[in-house]
mmCIF file of C-alpha atoms in Angstrom:
data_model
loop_
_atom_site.group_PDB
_atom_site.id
_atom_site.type_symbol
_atom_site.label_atom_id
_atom_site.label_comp_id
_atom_site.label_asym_id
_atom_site.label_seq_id
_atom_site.Cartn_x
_atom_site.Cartn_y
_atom_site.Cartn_z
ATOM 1 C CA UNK H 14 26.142 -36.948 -15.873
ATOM 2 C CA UNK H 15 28.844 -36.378 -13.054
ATOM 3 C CA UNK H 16 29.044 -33.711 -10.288
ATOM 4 C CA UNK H 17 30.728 -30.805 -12.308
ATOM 5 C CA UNK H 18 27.894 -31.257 -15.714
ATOM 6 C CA UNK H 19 24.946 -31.265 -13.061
ATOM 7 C CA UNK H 20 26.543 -27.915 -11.247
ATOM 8 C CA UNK H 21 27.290 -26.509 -15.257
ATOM 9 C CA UNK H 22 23.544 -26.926 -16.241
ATOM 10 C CA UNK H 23 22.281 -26.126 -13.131
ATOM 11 C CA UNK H 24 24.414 -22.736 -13.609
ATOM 12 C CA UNK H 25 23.273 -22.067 -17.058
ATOM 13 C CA UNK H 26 19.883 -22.290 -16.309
ATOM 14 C CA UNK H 27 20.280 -19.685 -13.283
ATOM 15 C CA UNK H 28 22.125 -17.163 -15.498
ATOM 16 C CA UNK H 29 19.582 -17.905 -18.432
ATOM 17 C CA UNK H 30 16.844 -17.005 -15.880
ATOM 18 C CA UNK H 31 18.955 -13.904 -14.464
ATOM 19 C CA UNK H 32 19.384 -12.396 -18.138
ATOM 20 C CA UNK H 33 15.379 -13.343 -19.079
ATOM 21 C CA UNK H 34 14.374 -11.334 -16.183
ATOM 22 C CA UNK H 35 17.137 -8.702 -16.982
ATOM 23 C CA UNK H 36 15.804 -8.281 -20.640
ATOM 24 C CA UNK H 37 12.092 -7.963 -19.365
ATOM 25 C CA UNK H 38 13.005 -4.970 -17.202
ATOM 26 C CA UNK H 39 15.408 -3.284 -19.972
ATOM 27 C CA UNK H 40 11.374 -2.171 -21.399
ATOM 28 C CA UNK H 41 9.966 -2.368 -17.801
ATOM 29 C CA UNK H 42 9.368 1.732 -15.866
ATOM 30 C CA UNK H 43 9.661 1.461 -12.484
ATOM 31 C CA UNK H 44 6.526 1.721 -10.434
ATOM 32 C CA UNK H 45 6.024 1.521 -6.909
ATOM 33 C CA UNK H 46 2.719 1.291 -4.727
ATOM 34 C CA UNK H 47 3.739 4.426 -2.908
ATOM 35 C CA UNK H 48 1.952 7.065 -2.494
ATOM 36 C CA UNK H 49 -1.610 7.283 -1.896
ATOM 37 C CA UNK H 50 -3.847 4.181 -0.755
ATOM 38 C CA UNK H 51 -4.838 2.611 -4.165
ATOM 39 C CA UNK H 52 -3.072 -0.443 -5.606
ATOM 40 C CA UNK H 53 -1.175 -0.061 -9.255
ATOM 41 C CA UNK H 54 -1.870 -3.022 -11.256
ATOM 42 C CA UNK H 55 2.223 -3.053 -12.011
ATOM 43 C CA UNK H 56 4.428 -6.396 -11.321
ATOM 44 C CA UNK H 57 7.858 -6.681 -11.016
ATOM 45 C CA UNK H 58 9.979 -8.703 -13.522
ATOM 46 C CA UNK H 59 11.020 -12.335 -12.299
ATOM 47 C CA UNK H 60 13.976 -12.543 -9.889
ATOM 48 C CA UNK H 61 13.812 -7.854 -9.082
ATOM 49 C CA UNK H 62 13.340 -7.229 -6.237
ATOM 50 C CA UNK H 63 11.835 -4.068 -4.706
ATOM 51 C CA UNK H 64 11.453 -2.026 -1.206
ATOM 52 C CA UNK H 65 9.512 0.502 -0.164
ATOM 53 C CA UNK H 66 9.418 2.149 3.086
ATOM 54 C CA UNK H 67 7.320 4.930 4.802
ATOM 55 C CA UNK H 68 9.475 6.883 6.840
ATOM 56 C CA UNK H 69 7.112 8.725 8.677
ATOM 57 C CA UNK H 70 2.907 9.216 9.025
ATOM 58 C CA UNK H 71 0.955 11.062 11.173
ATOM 59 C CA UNK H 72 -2.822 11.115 10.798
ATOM 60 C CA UNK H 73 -4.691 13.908 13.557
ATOM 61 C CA UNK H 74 -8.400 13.276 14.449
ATOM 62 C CA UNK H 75 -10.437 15.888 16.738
ATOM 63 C CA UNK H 76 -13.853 15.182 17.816
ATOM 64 C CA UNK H 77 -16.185 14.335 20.486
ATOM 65 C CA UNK H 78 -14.173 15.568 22.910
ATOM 66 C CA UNK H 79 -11.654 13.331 22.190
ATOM 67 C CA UNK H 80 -8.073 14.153 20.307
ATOM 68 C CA UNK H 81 -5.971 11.387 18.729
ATOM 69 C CA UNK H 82 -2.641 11.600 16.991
ATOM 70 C CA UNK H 83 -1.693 8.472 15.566
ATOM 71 C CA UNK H 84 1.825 8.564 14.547
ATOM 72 C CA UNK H 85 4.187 5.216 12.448
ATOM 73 C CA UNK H 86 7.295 5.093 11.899
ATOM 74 C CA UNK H 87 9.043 2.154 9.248
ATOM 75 C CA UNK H 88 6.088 0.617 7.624
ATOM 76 C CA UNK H 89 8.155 -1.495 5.337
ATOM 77 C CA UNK H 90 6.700 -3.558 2.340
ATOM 78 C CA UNK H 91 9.045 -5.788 0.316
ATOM 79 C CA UNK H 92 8.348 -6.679 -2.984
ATOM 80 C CA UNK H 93 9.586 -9.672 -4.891
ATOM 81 C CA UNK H 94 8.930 -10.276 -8.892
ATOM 82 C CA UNK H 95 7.708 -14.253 -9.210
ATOM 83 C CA UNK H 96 7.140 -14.607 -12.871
ATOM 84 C CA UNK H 97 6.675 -11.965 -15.594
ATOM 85 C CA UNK H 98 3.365 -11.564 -14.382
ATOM 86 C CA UNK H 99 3.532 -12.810 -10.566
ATOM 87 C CA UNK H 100 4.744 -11.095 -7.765
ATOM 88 C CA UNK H 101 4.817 -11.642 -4.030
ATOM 89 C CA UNK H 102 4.628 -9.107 -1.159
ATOM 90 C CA UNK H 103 5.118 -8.859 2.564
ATOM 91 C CA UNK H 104 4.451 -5.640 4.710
ATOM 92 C CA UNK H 105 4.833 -4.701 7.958
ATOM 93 C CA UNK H 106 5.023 -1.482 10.241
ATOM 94 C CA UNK H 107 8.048 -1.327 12.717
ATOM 95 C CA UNK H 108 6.643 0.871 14.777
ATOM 96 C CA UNK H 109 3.126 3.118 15.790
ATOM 97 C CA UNK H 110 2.071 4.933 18.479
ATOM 98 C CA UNK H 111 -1.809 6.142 19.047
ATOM 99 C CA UNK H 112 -2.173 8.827 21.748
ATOM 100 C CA UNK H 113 -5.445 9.926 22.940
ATOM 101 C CA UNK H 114 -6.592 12.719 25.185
ATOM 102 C CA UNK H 115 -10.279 13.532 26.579
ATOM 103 C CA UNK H 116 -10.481 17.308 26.426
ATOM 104 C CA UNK H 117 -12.922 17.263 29.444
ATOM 105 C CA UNK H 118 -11.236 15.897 31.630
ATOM 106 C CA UNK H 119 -7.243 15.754 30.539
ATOM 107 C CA UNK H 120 -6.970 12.020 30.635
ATOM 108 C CA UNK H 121 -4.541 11.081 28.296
ATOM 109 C CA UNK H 122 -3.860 7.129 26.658
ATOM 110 C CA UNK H 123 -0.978 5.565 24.761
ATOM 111 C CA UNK H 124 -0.846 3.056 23.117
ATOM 112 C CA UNK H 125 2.821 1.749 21.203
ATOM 113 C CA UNK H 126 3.624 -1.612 19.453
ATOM 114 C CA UNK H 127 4.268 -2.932 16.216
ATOM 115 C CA UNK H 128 2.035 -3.294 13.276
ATOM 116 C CA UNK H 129 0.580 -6.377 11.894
ATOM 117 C CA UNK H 130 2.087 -8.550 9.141
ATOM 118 C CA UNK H 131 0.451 -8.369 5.642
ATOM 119 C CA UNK H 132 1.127 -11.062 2.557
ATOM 120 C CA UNK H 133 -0.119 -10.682 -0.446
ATOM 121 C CA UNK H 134 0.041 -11.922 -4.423
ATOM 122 C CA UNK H 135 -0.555 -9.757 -7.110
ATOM 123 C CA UNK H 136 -1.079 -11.572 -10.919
ATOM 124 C CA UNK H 137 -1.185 -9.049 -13.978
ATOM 125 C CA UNK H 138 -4.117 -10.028 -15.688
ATOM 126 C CA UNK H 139 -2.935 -7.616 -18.580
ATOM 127 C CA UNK H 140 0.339 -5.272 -19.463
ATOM 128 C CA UNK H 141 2.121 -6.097 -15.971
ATOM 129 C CA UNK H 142 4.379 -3.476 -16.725
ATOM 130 C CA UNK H 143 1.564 -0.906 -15.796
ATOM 131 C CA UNK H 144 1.479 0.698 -19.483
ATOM 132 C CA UNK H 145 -1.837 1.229 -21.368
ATOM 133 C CA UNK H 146 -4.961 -0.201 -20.434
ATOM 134 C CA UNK H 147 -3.742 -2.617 -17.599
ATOM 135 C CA UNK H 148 -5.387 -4.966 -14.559
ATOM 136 C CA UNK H 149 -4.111 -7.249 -12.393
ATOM 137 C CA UNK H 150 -5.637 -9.402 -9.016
ATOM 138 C CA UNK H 151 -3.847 -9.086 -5.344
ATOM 139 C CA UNK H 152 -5.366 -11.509 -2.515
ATOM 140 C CA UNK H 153 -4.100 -10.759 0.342
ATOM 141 C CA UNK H 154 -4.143 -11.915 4.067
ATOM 142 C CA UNK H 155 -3.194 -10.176 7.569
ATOM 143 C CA UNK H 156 -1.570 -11.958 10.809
ATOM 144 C CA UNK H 157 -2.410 -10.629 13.998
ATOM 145 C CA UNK H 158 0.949 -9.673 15.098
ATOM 146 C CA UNK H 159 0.256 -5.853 15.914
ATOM 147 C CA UNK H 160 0.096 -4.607 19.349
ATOM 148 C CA UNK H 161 -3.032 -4.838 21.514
ATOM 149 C CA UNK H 162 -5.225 -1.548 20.014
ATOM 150 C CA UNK H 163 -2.762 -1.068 16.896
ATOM 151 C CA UNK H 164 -3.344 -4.418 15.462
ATOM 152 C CA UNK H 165 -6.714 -6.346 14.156
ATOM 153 C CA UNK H 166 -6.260 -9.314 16.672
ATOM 154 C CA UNK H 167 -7.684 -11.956 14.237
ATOM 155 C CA UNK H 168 -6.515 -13.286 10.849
ATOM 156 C CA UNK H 169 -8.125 -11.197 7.941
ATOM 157 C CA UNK H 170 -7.949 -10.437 4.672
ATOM 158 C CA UNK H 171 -9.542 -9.811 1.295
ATOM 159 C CA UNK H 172 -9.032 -8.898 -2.380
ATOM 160 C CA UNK H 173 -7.787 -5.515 -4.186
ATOM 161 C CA UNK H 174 -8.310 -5.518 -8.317
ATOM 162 C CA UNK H 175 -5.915 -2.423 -9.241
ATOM 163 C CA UNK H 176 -7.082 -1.442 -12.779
ATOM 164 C CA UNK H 177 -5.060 1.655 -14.738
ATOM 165 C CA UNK H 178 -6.238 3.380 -17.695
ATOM 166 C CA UNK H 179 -4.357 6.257 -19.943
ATOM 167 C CA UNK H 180 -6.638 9.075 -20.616
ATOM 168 C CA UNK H 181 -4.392 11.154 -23.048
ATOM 169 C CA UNK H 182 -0.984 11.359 -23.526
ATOM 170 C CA UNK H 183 -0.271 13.280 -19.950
ATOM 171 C CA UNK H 184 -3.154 11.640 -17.890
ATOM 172 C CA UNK H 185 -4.149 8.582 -16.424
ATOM 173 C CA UNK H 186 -6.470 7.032 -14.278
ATOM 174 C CA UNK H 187 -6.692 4.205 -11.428
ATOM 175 C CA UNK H 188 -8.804 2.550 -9.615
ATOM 176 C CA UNK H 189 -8.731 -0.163 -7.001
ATOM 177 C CA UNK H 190 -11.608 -2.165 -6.062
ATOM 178 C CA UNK H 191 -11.418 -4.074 -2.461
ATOM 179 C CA UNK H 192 -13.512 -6.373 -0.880
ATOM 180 C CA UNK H 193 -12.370 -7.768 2.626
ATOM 181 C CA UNK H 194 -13.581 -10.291 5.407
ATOM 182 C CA UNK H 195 -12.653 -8.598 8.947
ATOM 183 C CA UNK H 196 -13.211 -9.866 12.190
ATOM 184 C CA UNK H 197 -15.981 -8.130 14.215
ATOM 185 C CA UNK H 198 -15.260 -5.847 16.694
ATOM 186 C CA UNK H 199 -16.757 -7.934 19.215
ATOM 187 C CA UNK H 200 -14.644 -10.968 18.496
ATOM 188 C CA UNK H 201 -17.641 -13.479 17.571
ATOM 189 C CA UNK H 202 -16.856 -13.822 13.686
ATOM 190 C CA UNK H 203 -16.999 -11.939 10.422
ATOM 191 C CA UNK H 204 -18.334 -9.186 8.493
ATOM 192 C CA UNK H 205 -17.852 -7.872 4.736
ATOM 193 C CA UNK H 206 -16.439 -4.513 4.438
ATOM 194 C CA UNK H 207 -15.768 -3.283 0.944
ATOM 195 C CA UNK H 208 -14.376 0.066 -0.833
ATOM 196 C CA UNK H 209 -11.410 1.151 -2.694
ATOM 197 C CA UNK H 210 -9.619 4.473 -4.265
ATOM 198 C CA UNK H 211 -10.206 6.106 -7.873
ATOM 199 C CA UNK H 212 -7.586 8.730 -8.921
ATOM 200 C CA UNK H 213 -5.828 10.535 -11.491
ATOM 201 C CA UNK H 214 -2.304 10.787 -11.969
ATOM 202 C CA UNK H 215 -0.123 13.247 -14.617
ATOM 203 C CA UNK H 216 3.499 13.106 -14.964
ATOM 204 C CA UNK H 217 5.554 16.231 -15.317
ATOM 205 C CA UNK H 218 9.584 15.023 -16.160
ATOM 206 C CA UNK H 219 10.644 13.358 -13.563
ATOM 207 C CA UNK H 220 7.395 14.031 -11.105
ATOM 208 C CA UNK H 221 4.465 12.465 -10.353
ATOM 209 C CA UNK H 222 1.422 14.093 -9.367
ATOM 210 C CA UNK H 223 -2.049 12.757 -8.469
ATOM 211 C CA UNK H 224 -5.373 13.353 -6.865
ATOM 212 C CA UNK H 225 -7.841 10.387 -5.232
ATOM 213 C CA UNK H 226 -10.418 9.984 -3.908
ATOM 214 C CA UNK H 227 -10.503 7.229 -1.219
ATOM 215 C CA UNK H 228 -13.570 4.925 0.402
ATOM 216 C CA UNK H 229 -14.112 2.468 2.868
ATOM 217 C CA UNK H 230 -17.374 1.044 4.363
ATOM 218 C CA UNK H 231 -16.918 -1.321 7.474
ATOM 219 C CA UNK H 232 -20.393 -3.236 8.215
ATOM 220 C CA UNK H 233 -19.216 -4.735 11.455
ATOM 221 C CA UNK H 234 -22.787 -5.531 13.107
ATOM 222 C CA UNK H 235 -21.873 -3.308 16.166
ATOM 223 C CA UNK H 236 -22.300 -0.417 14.221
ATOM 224 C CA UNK H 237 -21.375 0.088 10.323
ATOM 225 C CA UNK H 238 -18.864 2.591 10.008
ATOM 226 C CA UNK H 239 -18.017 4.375 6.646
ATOM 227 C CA UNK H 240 -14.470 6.388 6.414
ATOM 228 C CA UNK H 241 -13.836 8.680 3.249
ATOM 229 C CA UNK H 242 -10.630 10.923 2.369
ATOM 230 C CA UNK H 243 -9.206 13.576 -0.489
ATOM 231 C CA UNK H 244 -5.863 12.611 -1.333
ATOM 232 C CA UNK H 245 -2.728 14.680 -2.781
ATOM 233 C CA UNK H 246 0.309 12.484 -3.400
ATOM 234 C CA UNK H 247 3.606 13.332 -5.147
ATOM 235 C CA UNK H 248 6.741 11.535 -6.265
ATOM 236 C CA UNK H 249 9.944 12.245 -7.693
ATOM 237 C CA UNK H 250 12.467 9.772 -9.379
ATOM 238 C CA UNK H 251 15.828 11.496 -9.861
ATOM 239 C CA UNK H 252 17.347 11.533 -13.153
ATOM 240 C CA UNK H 253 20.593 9.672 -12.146
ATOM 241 C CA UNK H 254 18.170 7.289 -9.719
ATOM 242 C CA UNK H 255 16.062 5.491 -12.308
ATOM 243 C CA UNK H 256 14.809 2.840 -9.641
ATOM 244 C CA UNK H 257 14.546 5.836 -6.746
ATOM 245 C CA UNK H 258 11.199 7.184 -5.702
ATOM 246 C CA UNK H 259 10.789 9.817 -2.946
ATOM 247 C CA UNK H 260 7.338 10.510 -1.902
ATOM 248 C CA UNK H 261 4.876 12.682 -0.289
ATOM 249 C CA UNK H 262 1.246 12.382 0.417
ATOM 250 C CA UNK H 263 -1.879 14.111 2.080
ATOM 251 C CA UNK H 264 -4.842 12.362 3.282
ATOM 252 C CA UNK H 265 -8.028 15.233 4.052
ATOM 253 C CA UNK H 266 -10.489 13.400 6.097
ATOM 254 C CA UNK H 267 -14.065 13.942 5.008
ATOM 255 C CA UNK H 268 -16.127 12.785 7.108
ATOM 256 C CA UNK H 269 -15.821 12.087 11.209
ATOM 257 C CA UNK H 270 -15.216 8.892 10.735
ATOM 258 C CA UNK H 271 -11.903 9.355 9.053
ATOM 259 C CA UNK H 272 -8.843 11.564 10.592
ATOM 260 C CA UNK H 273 -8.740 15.179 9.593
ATOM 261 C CA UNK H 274 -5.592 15.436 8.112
ATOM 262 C CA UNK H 275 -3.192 12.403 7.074
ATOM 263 C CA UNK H 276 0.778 13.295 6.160
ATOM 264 C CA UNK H 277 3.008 10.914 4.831
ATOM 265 C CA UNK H 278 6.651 10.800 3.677
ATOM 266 C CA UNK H 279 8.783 7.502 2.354
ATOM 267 C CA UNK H 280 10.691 5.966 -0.459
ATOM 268 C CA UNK H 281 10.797 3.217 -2.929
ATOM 269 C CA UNK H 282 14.140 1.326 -4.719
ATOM 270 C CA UNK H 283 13.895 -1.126 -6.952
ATOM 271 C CA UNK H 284 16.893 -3.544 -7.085
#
């Protein structure tokens, strides 16, 4: 076969792959991971492509004598379908800033940098287009590229399993599992830490409302450390956006372990 018949096939089996993954998504909602901190069990169709972007978050903490406002600015994550059912992702945040003061004595810290770099995988283990009872698997792993104080400073990561169930016709509910291996604070290996979020979601037209509740218990041998939050997200897909989501969250700390009050506003395309 000469130049030209190996560049012909070759270019029928890309468009044959670009309309497969084009007829998947005809019967394929969008569905982003924003908002709120659970995973959706939802993969995107083979060869779409899909970003999502958190404009702005600010998460307040006041206790001990000690204030903190912790404020981030671009935490991207960028999606990319695999297969039907695989999907790859890579997150990062541009930019965060942590600013403590001790109300005693007016001493005041900042810390700025970037985030740390997050990869991930997440396999639909059934419906990967998120609809009726569906599960899927996401490994992930973190490089210590954040700032000194923003970042974790040692390779970690761990394993989310995002289940989603319909309740009724207007409800549904999620849950995400997550088991992780972090460094310890100390720097002299490895603990377990393990938690997760379990919500409930309804959709009125073109909104999305839900309510979670949100875990996470860190058993770093220096001192185990459990952090708990009510969460309020909401997100709206325009009518003449189909693969547009703009979203807001609220994070109510419950414990002192956890910030008082989390805010969060972004956006997800799907392309």
């Amino acid at each position: 076969m000469g130049k030209a018949g190996i560049a012909s096939v070759a270019g029928l089996a890309a468009l044959s792959w670009v309309a497969a993954a084009q007829a998947q998504d005809a019967g394929r909602d969008f569905c982003a991971d924003r908002p709120g901190k659970g995973s959706p069990p939802c993969v995107l169709d083979a060869g779409r492509f899909q970003a999502e972007l958190g404009v702005a978050d600010g998460a307040w903490s006041r206790g001990g004598g000690v204030s903190t406002d912790d404020t981030a600015f671009g935490a991207m994550e960028l999606r990319l379908g695999l297969t039907s059912t695989l999907e790859g992702q890579v997150s990062w945040t541009a930019h965060e800033r942590i600013r403590q003061k001790d109300r005693t004595s007016n001493e005041v810290s900042m810390i700025n940098g970037v985030g740390d770099l997050g990869l991930a995988l997440r396999w639909s283990l059934k419906n990967p287009a998120g609809d009726g009872v569906s599960a899927a698997l996401q490994p992930f792993v973190t490089a210590p590229t954040g700032a000194e104080g923003i970042g974790g400073d040692a390779w970690q990561g761990g394993v989310i399993v995002p289940i989603s169930l319909p309740l009724n016709a207007a409800w549904s509910l999620a849950l995400s599992p997550e088991l992780d291996v972090r460094a310890d604070a100390d720097g002299s290996g490895r603990h377990a830490a393990f938690g997760g979020a379990v919500g409930v979601g309804r959709s009125f037209g073109p909104v999305a409302l839900g309510v979670e509740l949100w875990a996470d218990r860190d058993e770093d041998p220096s001192g185990h450390v459990t952090s708990a939050s009510f969460d309020l997200t909401a997100g709206w897909t325009p009518a003449s956006a189909k693969d547009l989501q703009l979203d807001a969250s609220a994070y109510v700390g419950l414990n002192r372990d956890t910030p008082d009050l989390e805010v969060a506003v972004g956006l997800a395309k799907r392309f």
